[in-house]
Short mmCIF file of C-alpha atoms in Angstrom, two decimals:
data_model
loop_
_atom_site.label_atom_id
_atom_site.label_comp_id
_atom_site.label_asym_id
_atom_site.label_seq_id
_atom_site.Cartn_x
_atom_site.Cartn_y
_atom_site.Cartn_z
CA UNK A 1 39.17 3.16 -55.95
CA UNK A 2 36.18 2.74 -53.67
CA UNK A 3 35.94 5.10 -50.30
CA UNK A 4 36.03 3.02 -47.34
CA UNK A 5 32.96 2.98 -45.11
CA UNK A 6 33.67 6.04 -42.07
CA UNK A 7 31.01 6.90 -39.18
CA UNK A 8 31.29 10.44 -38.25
CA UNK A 9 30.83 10.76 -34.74
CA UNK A 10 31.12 14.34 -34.00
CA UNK A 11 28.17 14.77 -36.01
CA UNK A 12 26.20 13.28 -33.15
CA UNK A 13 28.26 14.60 -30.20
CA UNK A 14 27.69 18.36 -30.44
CA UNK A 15 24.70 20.43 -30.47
CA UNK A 16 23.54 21.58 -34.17
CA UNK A 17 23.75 25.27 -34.17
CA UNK A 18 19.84 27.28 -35.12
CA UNK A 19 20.52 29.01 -37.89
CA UNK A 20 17.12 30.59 -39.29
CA UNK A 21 17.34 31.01 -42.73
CA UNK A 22 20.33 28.83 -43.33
CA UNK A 23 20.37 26.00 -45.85
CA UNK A 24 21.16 22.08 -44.39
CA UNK A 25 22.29 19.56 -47.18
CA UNK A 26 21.22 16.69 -45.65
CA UNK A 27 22.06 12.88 -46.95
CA UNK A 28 20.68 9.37 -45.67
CA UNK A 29 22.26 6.43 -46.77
CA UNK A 30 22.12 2.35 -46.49
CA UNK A 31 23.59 0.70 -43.96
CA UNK A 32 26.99 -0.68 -45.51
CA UNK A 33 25.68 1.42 -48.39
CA UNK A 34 22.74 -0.96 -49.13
CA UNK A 35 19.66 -0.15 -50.77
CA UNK A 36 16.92 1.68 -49.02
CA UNK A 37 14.64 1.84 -51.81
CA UNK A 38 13.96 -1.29 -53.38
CA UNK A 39 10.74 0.03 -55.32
CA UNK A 40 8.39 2.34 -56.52
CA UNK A 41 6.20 2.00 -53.52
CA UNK A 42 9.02 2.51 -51.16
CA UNK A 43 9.98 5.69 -52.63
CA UNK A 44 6.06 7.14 -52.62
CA UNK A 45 6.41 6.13 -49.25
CA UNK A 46 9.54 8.06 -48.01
CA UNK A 47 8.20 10.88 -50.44
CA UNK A 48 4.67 10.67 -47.90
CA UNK A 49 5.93 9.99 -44.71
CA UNK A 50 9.20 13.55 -45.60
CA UNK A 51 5.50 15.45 -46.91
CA UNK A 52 3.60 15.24 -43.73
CA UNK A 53 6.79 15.69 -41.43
CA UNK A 54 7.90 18.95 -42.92
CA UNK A 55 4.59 20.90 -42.02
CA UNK A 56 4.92 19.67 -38.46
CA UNK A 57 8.48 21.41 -38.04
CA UNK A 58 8.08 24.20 -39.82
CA UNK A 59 10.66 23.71 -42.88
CA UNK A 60 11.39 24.24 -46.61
CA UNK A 61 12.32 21.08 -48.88
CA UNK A 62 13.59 22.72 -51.89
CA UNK A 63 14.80 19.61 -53.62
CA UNK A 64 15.40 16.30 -52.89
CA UNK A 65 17.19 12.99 -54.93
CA UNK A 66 16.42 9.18 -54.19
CA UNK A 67 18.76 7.16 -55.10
CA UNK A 68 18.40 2.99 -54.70
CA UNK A 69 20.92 3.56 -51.69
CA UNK A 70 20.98 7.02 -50.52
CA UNK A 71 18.58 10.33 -50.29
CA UNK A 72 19.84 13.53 -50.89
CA UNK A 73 17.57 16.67 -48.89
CA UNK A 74 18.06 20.25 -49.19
CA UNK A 75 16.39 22.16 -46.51
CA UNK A 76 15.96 25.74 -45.58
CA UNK A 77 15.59 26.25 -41.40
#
């Protein structure tokens, strides 16, 4: 049976805690879980823009997953 669609607002109500040192799962989907890659340039892309970006604020990637509809990130802070 299929999840229904939510939108978590308390995510963008309260102030994220700094934790140095502390690991942040973070996940990007689709809107109405559509595609956000829909090729191989798309995904170099993404994979280019997330390279230059973490320098700039000082964080870890230690993995990462692209899926056609979603992106999973694992960062350290």
């Amino acid at each position: 049976m299929p999840r229904k669609a939510r939108i978590d607002t308390c995510l963008c109500v309260f102030a994220r805690r700094q934790a140095p040192g502390a690991l942040h799962h973070v996940i990007v989907r689709g809107t109405e879980r559509g595609k956000i890659f829909r090729s191989d340039y798309d995904r170099r892309n993404f994979l280019n823009r997330l390279g230059k970006l973490i320098p700039e604020t000082q964080t870890d990637c230690f993995a990462w997953a692209l899926i056609p509809n979603h992106v999973h990130l694992l960062f350290l802070s």
